[in-house]
Amino acid sequence: MNFIRQINPAHTPPHISRLGELATWRERILQTTLLLFALAGTVIYYLAIQRAIQYQDRTSIYLYTGALLVALALPLLRKLSFNLRTLAILVVLYGLAVQNLVVYGVTRNAVAYVLAIVFIAGLLWGVRAGVFAILFTFATVVGMGYGMNYGGMNQPLQETLLNSMSFENWVNVAIHFSIVGGFILLSIYTILNGLQSSLLQQRTLTMQLNAARLNLEKNVEERTTTLKRRLNQIRTAAEIARAVNTFLDPETLLQQSVDLIQKEFDLYYAGIFLVDERGEFAVLKAGTGEAGRQMIAAGHKLAVGGNSMIGWATARKEPKIALDTGVEAVRFNNPYLPLTRSEMALPIISRGVCLGALTIQSTQPEAFDQDDIRILMGIADSLATALENARLFQETQQNLEEIRALNRAYLMQSWEDAVAMHGKLEYTYQNPSAIQDGKASNQIHIPLTLRDQAIGNLTLELGDKSLTPEEMEFVDGVINQTAIALENARLIQETQRRAMEEQRLSEMTAQFSRANTVDQILKAALLEIGHLPNVAEVSVQLIPPVEDQMEEVEG
């Protein structure tokens, strides 16, 4: 298989393939020519040897034998250079042509060898080599004819002399094979030129196709990279929006937000400004890196509507973008961030009110496009919602704490009033079935709690053993239910007391409506007030208004 592959013209050695399509085609033509030369050479050798033996021409025998060996070896020697193998076959053909001319004169064999030289030289080496072959063989034939007729060269064998005795015949033959060789060379030129043009056109088309393919692949890769970047940004924006809505503390919310934005978008710096209560300054509340910490510590702030991108964005409630900070007029040159080349200021707006602005900065010029702006504006809107949620949560927590404080104060006051009304409320129970061995060795104090407010205390005196977890759980349940029941009882008593007071007020109002004089009204009022348990004596005295008070009333 290796032998067949080695001599196969379709198989081109790598050192030839690297030279291009034309060299590949010439290598295939040469290998095909060598195979045909070897095959034809075997047949020609058989015929020529018989003829040489017939005429006892040892020189021809040696020459044809050497030519056959060369013809058989050349298809196998593909490691030899193209030019060396071409030269070898041309030399063999030229030797056979000269031998035939010398021995047999102007014969068809000699003409065939000469034409083969022209054909192979033009086909493998080009038109110039073909023209040189025509001139060289023409000179050889004419020179040998002149030498045989006028120069003393040996004449061909008498049996094959034919027309070789006339110099004109030699010239005529030379002219004829030169003309035929010219036509052959012209055909070869046309074929090679067409082949070369086709190969050049094919190469040009291939290069154009490769360039188009590379350009298409580049465009697809760029589009794919852009789409991946956009998808990653959208996913990042969604993650940031989801993450910021989990933070209810404003400081944590802002700092976590800028850290996420700076990390996920590979930014130089990200910060958040909030407008103060007066609406005069945008104060930095969160920033990334050491620069952010230093600016926050220094109380960094920018005037709303001032000569800065943050001031511009907070005043107009519109994003401000600087793709080249070197030529941006409305910008604060921050000494903490000297490497900034692109910057965006995005307002944080909630319900039409500008809460602040998000600053985005990059070390690359023209680092942002419209897609970046839309995505980051979405993040700014998410921040506005998260800030509003955090504010509402803080207000709710504060209101709840105030309600709890009021509830605790109300419970404390209510039970203080209940204790004051009923006296000291204390109850003790001794278990008669318990074994009494003197004093208890263990006491447990459990507060009686109602809505996080202690309203009493439960004391358990135990023996040597402690309560089991089940018993302790039962005690807790009893205490909780007791606290609720006590509160319900207190509320019922208070409701009843208020109902009685309302009833007495209603009765007193009825008495006032039946009274006809001032004395009757005052006596009825004093009588009702004097019925209170803690009132020992009550009196009332009417006095005329003071002059200053009258003037105030009149005024």
Coordinates of C-alpha atoms in Angstrom, one line a residue:
M1 CA 0.0 0.0 0.0
N2 CA 2.9 2.4 0.8
F3 CA 4.5 1.6 -2.6
I4 CA 1.2 2.4 -4.5
R5 CA 0.7 5.5 -2.4
Q6 CA 4.3 6.6 -3.1
I7 CA 4.0 6.4 -6.9
N8 CA 0.3 7.6 -7.0
P9 CA 0.2 11.1 -8.7
A10 CA -2.8 12.1 -6.6
H11 CA -0.5 11.9 -3.5
T12 CA 1.6 15.0 -3.3
P13 CA 4.5 15.1 -0.9
P14 CA 4.2 17.7 1.9
H15 CA 7.2 19.7 0.7
I16 CA 5.5 20.1 -2.6
S17 CA 2.1 20.9 -1.2
R18 CA 3.5 23.8 0.7
L19 CA 4.5 25.5 -2.5
G20 CA 1.0 26.1 -3.7
E21 CA -1.6 24.8 -6.1
L22 CA 0.5 25.3 -9.3
A23 CA 3.4 23.4 -7.9
T24 CA 1.1 20.7 -6.8
W25 CA -0.4 20.4 -10.3
R26 CA 3.0 20.3 -11.9
E27 CA 4.1 17.6 -9.5
R28 CA 1.1 15.5 -10.4
I29 CA 1.8 16.1 -14.1
L30 CA 5.5 15.1 -13.6
Q31 CA 4.7 12.0 -11.7
T32 CA 2.1 11.0 -14.4
T33 CA 4.7 11.7 -17.1
L34 CA 7.3 9.6 -15.3
L35 CA 4.9 6.7 -14.9
L36 CA 4.0 6.9 -18.6
F37 CA 7.7 7.2 -19.4
A38 CA 8.5 4.1 -17.4
L39 CA 5.7 2.2 -19.1
A40 CA 6.4 3.4 -22.6
G41 CA 10.2 3.0 -22.0
T42 CA 9.7 -0.7 -21.3
V43 CA 8.0 -1.2 -24.7
I44 CA 10.5 1.1 -26.5
Y45 CA 13.4 -0.8 -24.8
Y46 CA 12.1 -4.1 -26.1
L47 CA 11.8 -2.8 -29.7
A48 CA 15.0 -0.8 -29.6
I49 CA 17.1 -3.7 -28.2
Q50 CA 15.9 -6.0 -31.0
R51 CA 16.9 -3.4 -33.6
A52 CA 20.3 -2.7 -31.9
I53 CA 21.0 -6.4 -31.8
Q54 CA 20.1 -6.7 -35.4
Y55 CA 22.6 -4.0 -36.3
Q56 CA 25.1 -5.1 -33.6
D57 CA 24.9 -1.6 -32.1
R58 CA 26.3 -2.0 -28.6
T59 CA 26.2 1.7 -27.8
S60 CA 22.5 1.7 -28.4
I61 CA 22.1 -1.3 -26.1
Y62 CA 24.0 0.4 -23.3
L63 CA 22.2 3.6 -23.8
Y64 CA 18.7 2.1 -23.9
T65 CA 19.4 -0.1 -20.9
G66 CA 20.6 3.0 -18.9
A67 CA 17.5 5.0 -20.1
L68 CA 15.2 2.2 -18.9
L69 CA 16.8 2.0 -15.5
V70 CA 16.4 5.8 -15.1
A71 CA 12.8 5.6 -16.3
L72 CA 11.9 2.9 -13.8
A73 CA 13.7 4.7 -10.9
L74 CA 12.4 8.2 -11.3
P75 CA 8.8 7.5 -10.2
L76 CA 10.1 6.1 -7.0
L77 CA 12.5 8.9 -6.2
R78 CA 9.9 11.6 -5.3
K79 CA 12.2 12.9 -2.5
L80 CA 14.4 14.3 -5.3
S81 CA 13.6 17.9 -6.3
F82 CA 11.1 18.6 -9.1
N83 CA 13.8 20.3 -11.3
L84 CA 16.3 17.4 -10.8
R85 CA 13.7 14.8 -11.9
T86 CA 12.6 16.9 -14.8
L87 CA 16.2 17.5 -15.9
A88 CA 16.9 13.7 -15.7
I89 CA 14.0 12.8 -18.0
L90 CA 15.0 15.6 -20.5
V91 CA 18.6 14.4 -20.5
V92 CA 17.5 10.8 -21.2
L93 CA 15.3 11.9 -24.0
Y94 CA 18.0 14.2 -25.5
G95 CA 20.5 11.3 -25.3
L96 CA 18.1 9.0 -27.1
A97 CA 17.3 11.6 -29.7
V98 CA 21.0 12.2 -30.4
Q99 CA 21.7 8.5 -30.5
N100 CA 18.9 7.9 -33.0
L101 CA 20.1 10.8 -35.2
V102 CA 23.7 9.6 -35.2
V103 CA 23.0 5.9 -35.8
Y104 CA 19.8 6.0 -37.8
G105 CA 19.6 9.5 -39.2
V106 CA 16.4 11.6 -39.4
T107 CA 13.9 9.0 -38.4
R108 CA 10.4 9.1 -36.8
N109 CA 11.9 8.0 -33.5
A110 CA 14.4 10.8 -33.4
V111 CA 11.7 13.4 -34.2
A112 CA 9.4 11.8 -31.5
Y113 CA 12.2 12.2 -28.9
V114 CA 12.8 15.8 -29.9
L115 CA 9.1 16.7 -29.8
A116 CA 8.9 14.9 -26.4
I117 CA 11.7 17.1 -25.1
V118 CA 9.9 20.3 -26.2
F119 CA 6.6 19.1 -24.8
I120 CA 8.0 18.0 -21.4
A121 CA 10.2 21.1 -21.0
G122 CA 7.3 23.4 -21.8
L123 CA 4.8 21.5 -19.7
L124 CA 7.0 21.2 -16.6
W125 CA 9.2 24.2 -16.7
G126 CA 7.1 26.7 -18.6
V127 CA 7.0 28.4 -22.0
R128 CA 10.5 29.9 -21.7
A129 CA 12.0 26.4 -21.1
G130 CA 10.0 25.1 -24.1
V131 CA 11.3 27.9 -26.4
F132 CA 14.8 27.1 -25.2
A133 CA 14.2 23.4 -25.9
I134 CA 13.0 24.2 -29.5
L135 CA 16.1 26.3 -30.2
F136 CA 18.5 23.9 -28.6
T137 CA 17.1 20.8 -30.4
F138 CA 16.9 22.8 -33.7
A139 CA 20.5 23.7 -33.3
T140 CA 21.4 20.1 -32.5
V141 CA 19.6 18.7 -35.6
V142 CA 20.9 21.3 -37.9
G143 CA 24.4 21.0 -36.5
M144 CA 24.4 17.2 -36.9
G145 CA 23.1 17.5 -40.4
Y146 CA 25.8 19.9 -41.3
G147 CA 28.5 17.8 -39.7
M148 CA 27.4 14.6 -41.5
N149 CA 27.3 16.3 -44.9
Y150 CA 30.1 18.8 -44.7
G151 CA 32.0 18.3 -41.4
G152 CA 33.2 14.8 -41.7
M153 CA 30.9 13.1 -39.2
N154 CA 30.2 9.5 -39.7
Q155 CA 27.2 8.8 -41.8
P156 CA 24.2 6.8 -40.4
L157 CA 23.9 3.1 -41.3
Q158 CA 23.2 2.6 -45.0
E159 CA 20.2 0.5 -44.2
T160 CA 18.5 3.4 -42.4
L161 CA 20.0 6.2 -44.2
L162 CA 16.8 7.2 -46.0
N163 CA 17.1 10.9 -46.8
S164 CA 19.8 11.7 -44.3
M165 CA 22.4 12.3 -47.0
S166 CA 20.9 15.7 -47.9
F167 CA 21.6 18.7 -45.6
E168 CA 18.4 20.3 -46.9
N169 CA 16.5 17.3 -45.6
W170 CA 18.0 17.8 -42.1
V171 CA 17.1 21.5 -42.2
N172 CA 13.6 20.7 -43.5
V173 CA 13.0 18.1 -40.7
A174 CA 14.4 20.6 -38.1
I175 CA 12.0 23.3 -39.4
H176 CA 9.0 20.9 -39.4
F177 CA 9.5 19.6 -35.9
S178 CA 10.2 23.2 -34.7
I179 CA 6.9 24.3 -36.2
V180 CA 5.1 21.3 -34.6
G181 CA 7.0 21.9 -31.4
G182 CA 5.8 25.5 -31.5
F183 CA 2.2 24.4 -31.9
I184 CA 2.7 22.0 -29.0
L185 CA 4.4 24.7 -26.9
L186 CA 1.5 27.1 -27.7
S187 CA -1.0 24.5 -26.6
I188 CA 1.0 23.9 -23.5
Y189 CA 1.1 27.7 -22.9
T190 CA -2.6 28.0 -23.3
I191 CA -3.3 25.1 -21.0
L192 CA -0.8 26.2 -18.4
N193 CA -2.0 29.8 -18.6
G194 CA -5.6 28.8 -18.3
L195 CA -4.7 26.5 -15.4
Q196 CA -2.7 29.2 -13.7
S197 CA -5.5 31.7 -14.2
S198 CA -8.0 29.2 -12.8
L199 CA -5.8 28.4 -9.9
L200 CA -5.2 32.1 -9.3
Q201 CA -8.9 32.7 -9.5
Q202 CA -9.6 29.7 -7.3
R203 CA -7.0 31.0 -4.8
T204 CA -8.5 34.5 -4.9
L205 CA -11.9 33.1 -4.3
T206 CA -10.6 30.8 -1.6
M207 CA -8.9 33.8 0.0
Q208 CA -12.1 35.8 -0.3
L209 CA -14.1 33.0 1.1
N210 CA -11.7 32.5 3.9
A211 CA -11.7 36.2 4.6
A212 CA -15.5 36.3 4.5
R213 CA -15.6 33.2 6.7
L214 CA -13.2 34.7 9.2
N215 CA -15.1 38.0 9.1
L216 CA -18.4 36.1 9.6
E217 CA -16.8 34.1 12.4
K218 CA -15.5 37.3 13.9
N219 CA -18.9 38.9 13.6
V220 CA -20.6 35.9 15.1
E221 CA -18.1 35.7 17.9
E222 CA -18.5 39.4 18.6
R223 CA -22.3 39.1 18.5
T224 CA -22.1 36.0 20.7
T225 CA -19.8 37.8 23.1
T226 CA -22.1 40.8 23.1
L227 CA -25.1 38.6 23.7
K228 CA -23.3 36.7 26.5
R229 CA -22.3 40.0 28.0
R230 CA -25.9 41.4 27.8
L231 CA -27.3 38.2 29.2
N232 CA -24.8 38.3 32.0
Q233 CA -25.6 41.9 32.7
I234 CA -29.3 41.2 32.7
R235 CA -28.8 38.3 35.0
T236 CA -26.5 40.3 37.2
A237 CA -29.1 43.2 37.3
A238 CA -31.8 40.7 38.3
E239 CA -29.5 39.2 41.0
I240 CA -28.6 42.7 42.3
A241 CA -32.3 43.7 42.3
R242 CA -33.2 40.5 44.2
A243 CA -30.3 41.0 46.6
V244 CA -30.9 44.6 47.4
N245 CA -34.5 43.9 48.2
T246 CA -33.4 41.5 50.9
F247 CA -31.7 44.2 52.9
L248 CA -33.9 46.4 55.1
D249 CA -31.1 48.3 56.8
P250 CA -30.3 51.4 54.6
E251 CA -26.6 51.4 55.3
T252 CA -26.2 47.7 54.5
L253 CA -28.5 48.0 51.5
L254 CA -26.4 50.8 49.9
Q255 CA -23.0 49.3 50.6
Q256 CA -23.9 45.8 49.4
S257 CA -25.5 47.3 46.3
V258 CA -22.3 49.2 45.2
D259 CA -20.1 46.2 46.0
L260 CA -22.3 44.0 43.9
I261 CA -22.4 46.5 41.0
Q262 CA -18.7 47.1 41.1
K263 CA -17.9 43.4 41.1
E264 CA -20.4 42.1 38.6
F265 CA -19.8 44.9 36.0
D266 CA -16.0 45.0 36.5
L267 CA -16.0 48.7 37.3
Y268 CA -13.3 51.0 38.6
Y269 CA -15.7 52.5 41.2
A270 CA -19.3 52.6 42.2
G271 CA -21.0 54.9 44.7
I272 CA -24.4 56.0 45.9
F273 CA -25.3 59.6 46.9
L274 CA -28.5 60.5 48.8
V275 CA -30.0 64.0 48.8
D276 CA -30.1 65.6 52.3
E277 CA -33.4 66.7 53.9
R278 CA -33.0 70.3 52.7
G279 CA -32.4 69.1 49.1
E280 CA -29.1 71.2 48.9
F281 CA -26.5 68.5 48.8
A282 CA -26.0 64.9 47.6
V283 CA -24.1 63.2 50.3
L284 CA -22.0 60.1 49.6
K285 CA -23.5 57.2 51.7
A286 CA -21.7 54.2 50.1
G287 CA -18.6 53.7 47.9
T288 CA -16.4 50.8 46.9
G289 CA -12.7 50.3 47.7
E290 CA -10.4 52.4 49.8
A291 CA -11.4 55.6 47.9
G292 CA -15.0 55.1 49.0
R293 CA -14.1 54.6 52.6
Q294 CA -12.0 57.7 52.6
M295 CA -14.6 59.9 51.0
I296 CA -17.3 58.7 53.4
A297 CA -15.1 59.4 56.3
A298 CA -14.4 62.9 54.9
G299 CA -18.1 63.6 54.5
H300 CA -17.9 63.9 50.7
K301 CA -20.9 65.7 49.3
L302 CA -21.8 67.6 46.1
A303 CA -24.2 70.4 45.6
V304 CA -27.5 69.5 43.9
G305 CA -27.5 71.4 40.6
G306 CA -23.7 72.2 41.0
N307 CA -20.9 71.7 38.5
S308 CA -20.8 67.9 38.8
M309 CA -22.4 65.0 37.1
I310 CA -24.1 63.9 40.4
G311 CA -25.4 67.5 40.9
W312 CA -26.6 67.6 37.3
A313 CA -28.4 64.2 37.5
T314 CA -30.0 64.9 40.9
A315 CA -31.3 68.4 39.8
R316 CA -32.7 67.3 36.4
K317 CA -33.6 63.7 37.4
E318 CA -31.9 62.5 34.2
P319 CA -28.8 60.3 33.6
K320 CA -25.6 62.1 32.8
I321 CA -22.9 60.2 30.8
A322 CA -19.3 61.1 30.1
L323 CA -17.6 58.7 27.7
D324 CA -14.4 60.8 27.8
T325 CA -14.0 62.6 31.1
G326 CA -11.1 64.6 29.7
V327 CA -13.5 66.7 27.6
E328 CA -16.6 66.7 29.8
A329 CA -17.3 70.2 31.1
V330 CA -19.9 69.3 33.7
R331 CA -17.9 67.1 36.0
F332 CA -16.2 67.1 39.4
N333 CA -12.5 66.1 39.1
N334 CA -12.3 63.8 42.1
P335 CA -8.8 63.5 43.5
Y336 CA -9.7 60.2 45.1
L337 CA -10.4 58.6 41.7
P338 CA -7.6 59.8 39.3
L339 CA -7.9 56.9 36.9
T340 CA -11.5 57.5 35.8
R341 CA -11.9 57.8 32.0
S342 CA -15.7 57.1 31.7
E343 CA -18.4 58.0 34.1
M344 CA -22.2 57.8 34.5
A345 CA -24.5 59.5 37.1
L346 CA -27.9 57.8 37.3
P347 CA -30.7 59.4 39.3
I348 CA -32.4 57.3 41.9
I349 CA -36.1 58.3 41.6
S350 CA -39.1 57.1 43.7
R351 CA -42.6 58.5 43.1
G352 CA -41.2 61.5 41.2
V353 CA -38.8 62.4 44.0
C354 CA -35.1 62.2 43.4
L355 CA -33.6 60.3 46.4
G356 CA -30.1 60.5 45.2
A357 CA -27.8 59.2 42.4
L358 CA -25.7 56.2 41.5
T359 CA -22.2 57.0 40.2
I360 CA -20.5 54.4 37.9
Q361 CA -16.9 54.9 36.8
S362 CA -14.5 53.0 34.5
T363 CA -10.8 53.3 33.6
Q364 CA -11.6 52.7 29.9
P365 CA -12.8 55.5 27.7
E366 CA -16.2 54.9 26.0
A367 CA -16.8 52.0 28.3
F368 CA -20.6 52.4 28.3
D369 CA -23.3 52.1 25.6
Q370 CA -27.1 52.4 25.5
D371 CA -27.6 48.9 26.7
D372 CA -25.4 49.5 29.7
I373 CA -27.3 52.7 30.5
R374 CA -30.7 50.8 30.3
I375 CA -29.5 48.0 32.5
L376 CA -27.9 50.3 35.1
M377 CA -30.9 52.5 35.1
G378 CA -33.0 49.5 35.9
I379 CA -30.7 48.8 38.8
A380 CA -31.1 52.4 39.9
D381 CA -34.8 52.0 39.8
S382 CA -34.5 48.8 41.9
L383 CA -32.4 50.8 44.4
A384 CA -35.1 53.4 44.6
T385 CA -37.7 50.8 45.4
A386 CA -35.4 49.1 47.9
L387 CA -34.6 52.4 49.6
E388 CA -38.3 53.2 49.8
N389 CA -39.0 49.7 51.2
A390 CA -36.2 50.2 53.7
R391 CA -37.6 53.6 54.8
L392 CA -41.1 52.2 55.2
F393 CA -39.7 49.3 57.1
Q394 CA -37.8 51.6 59.4
E395 CA -40.9 53.7 59.9
T396 CA -43.0 50.6 60.6
Q397 CA -40.4 49.3 63.1
Q398 CA -40.3 52.7 64.8
N399 CA -44.1 52.8 64.9
L400 CA -44.3 49.3 66.3
E401 CA -41.7 50.2 68.9
E402 CA -43.7 53.2 69.9
I403 CA -46.9 51.1 70.1
R404 CA -45.1 48.5 72.2
A405 CA -43.8 51.2 74.5
L406 CA -47.3 52.7 74.8
N407 CA -48.8 49.3 75.4
R408 CA -46.2 48.5 78.1
A409 CA -46.9 51.9 79.7
Y410 CA -50.6 51.3 79.5
L411 CA -50.4 47.8 81.0
M412 CA -48.1 49.1 83.8
Q413 CA -50.4 51.9 84.6
S414 CA -53.5 49.7 84.4
W415 CA -52.2 47.1 86.7
E416 CA -50.8 49.7 89.1
D417 CA -54.4 51.1 89.2
A418 CA -55.8 47.6 89.7
V419 CA -53.4 46.9 92.6
A420 CA -54.1 50.3 94.1
M421 CA -57.9 49.6 93.8
H422 CA -57.8 46.0 95.2
G423 CA -54.7 46.2 97.4
K424 CA -51.9 43.8 97.4
L425 CA -52.9 40.8 95.2
E426 CA -51.0 37.7 96.5
Y427 CA -52.1 34.1 96.7
T428 CA -50.3 31.1 98.1
Y429 CA -51.2 27.4 97.8
Q430 CA -49.6 24.6 99.8
N431 CA -49.9 21.0 98.5
P432 CA -51.1 18.8 101.4
S433 CA -50.0 15.7 99.6
A434 CA -46.4 16.9 99.3
I435 CA -43.9 15.5 101.8
Q436 CA -42.7 18.4 104.1
D437 CA -39.3 17.9 105.4
G438 CA -38.7 21.3 106.8
K439 CA -37.9 24.2 104.5
A440 CA -37.8 23.8 100.7
S441 CA -34.3 23.5 99.4
N442 CA -35.1 24.9 95.9
Q443 CA -37.1 27.9 94.7
I444 CA -38.0 28.9 91.2
H445 CA -39.2 32.4 90.3
I446 CA -41.1 32.8 87.0
P447 CA -42.3 36.2 85.9
L448 CA -46.0 36.5 84.9
T449 CA -45.6 38.3 81.5
L450 CA -48.2 39.9 79.4
R451 CA -47.2 41.3 76.0
D452 CA -43.5 41.5 77.1
Q453 CA -44.5 43.3 80.3
A454 CA -44.2 41.7 83.7
I455 CA -47.4 42.0 85.7
G456 CA -46.5 39.6 88.5
N457 CA -44.2 36.9 89.7
L458 CA -44.7 33.1 90.4
T459 CA -42.6 31.4 93.0
L460 CA -42.4 27.6 93.2
E461 CA -40.8 26.0 96.3
L462 CA -39.5 22.6 95.5
G463 CA -37.9 19.7 97.4
D464 CA -34.7 18.1 96.5
K465 CA -35.9 17.3 93.0
S466 CA -36.3 19.8 90.2
L467 CA -39.1 20.0 87.7
T468 CA -38.9 17.8 84.6
P469 CA -39.0 19.5 81.2
E470 CA -42.5 18.3 80.7
E471 CA -43.6 19.8 84.1
M472 CA -41.7 23.1 83.3
E473 CA -43.5 23.3 79.9
F474 CA -46.8 22.7 81.7
V475 CA -46.0 25.5 84.2
D476 CA -45.2 27.9 81.3
G477 CA -48.5 27.1 79.7
V478 CA -50.4 27.7 82.9
I479 CA -48.6 31.0 83.4
N480 CA -49.3 32.3 79.9
Q481 CA -53.0 31.4 80.1
T482 CA -53.2 32.9 83.6
A483 CA -51.7 36.2 82.4
I484 CA -54.2 36.3 79.5
A485 CA -57.1 35.4 81.9
L486 CA -56.1 38.1 84.4
E487 CA -55.9 40.7 81.6
N488 CA -59.3 39.7 80.4
A489 CA -60.7 39.9 83.9
R490 CA -59.2 43.4 84.4
L491 CA -60.6 44.6 81.1
I492 CA -64.1 43.3 82.1
Q493 CA -63.9 45.1 85.4
E494 CA -62.6 48.3 83.7
T495 CA -65.4 48.0 81.1
Q496 CA -68.0 47.6 83.9
R497 CA -66.5 50.5 85.8
R498 CA -66.6 52.7 82.8
A499 CA -70.2 51.6 82.1
M500 CA -71.2 52.6 85.6
E501 CA -69.5 55.9 85.3
E502 CA -71.3 56.5 82.0
Q503 CA -74.5 55.6 83.6
R504 CA -74.0 57.9 86.5
L505 CA -73.0 60.7 84.1
S506 CA -76.2 60.1 82.2
E507 CA -78.2 60.2 85.4
M508 CA -76.5 63.4 86.5
T509 CA -77.2 64.9 83.1
A510 CA -80.8 64.1 83.6
Q511 CA -80.7 65.7 87.1
F512 CA -79.1 68.8 85.6
S513 CA -81.9 69.0 83.0
R514 CA -84.5 68.9 85.8
A515 CA -82.8 71.5 88.0
N516 CA -84.1 75.0 87.8
T517 CA -81.6 76.9 89.8
V518 CA -77.8 77.2 90.2
D519 CA -77.9 75.9 93.7
Q520 CA -79.7 72.7 92.6
I521 CA -77.1 72.1 89.8
L522 CA -74.2 72.6 92.1
K523 CA -75.7 70.4 94.8
A524 CA -76.3 67.6 92.3
A525 CA -72.7 67.8 91.0
L526 CA -71.2 67.8 94.5
L527 CA -73.4 64.9 95.5
E528 CA -72.2 62.7 92.7
I529 CA -68.5 63.7 93.2
G530 CA -68.8 63.1 96.9
H531 CA -69.8 59.5 96.3
L532 CA -66.3 58.6 95.1
P533 CA -64.6 56.3 97.7
N534 CA -61.5 58.4 98.1
V535 CA -63.3 61.8 98.4
A536 CA -63.8 63.0 102.0
E537 CA -65.2 66.4 101.3
V538 CA -66.0 68.4 98.2
S539 CA -66.9 72.1 97.7
V540 CA -67.4 74.5 94.8
Q541 CA -67.3 78.3 94.7
L542 CA -68.2 80.5 91.8
I543 CA -66.1 83.6 91.2
P544 CA -66.5 86.4 88.7
P545 CA -64.1 86.4 85.6
V546 CA -60.9 88.4 85.8
E547 CA -60.9 91.6 83.7
D548 CA -57.9 90.4 81.6
Q549 CA -59.6 87.2 80.8
M550 CA -62.7 89.0 79.7
E551 CA -60.6 91.2 77.4
E552 CA -59.0 88.1 75.9
V553 CA -62.4 86.5 75.3
E554 CA -63.7 89.7 73.7
G555 CA -60.6 90.0 71.6

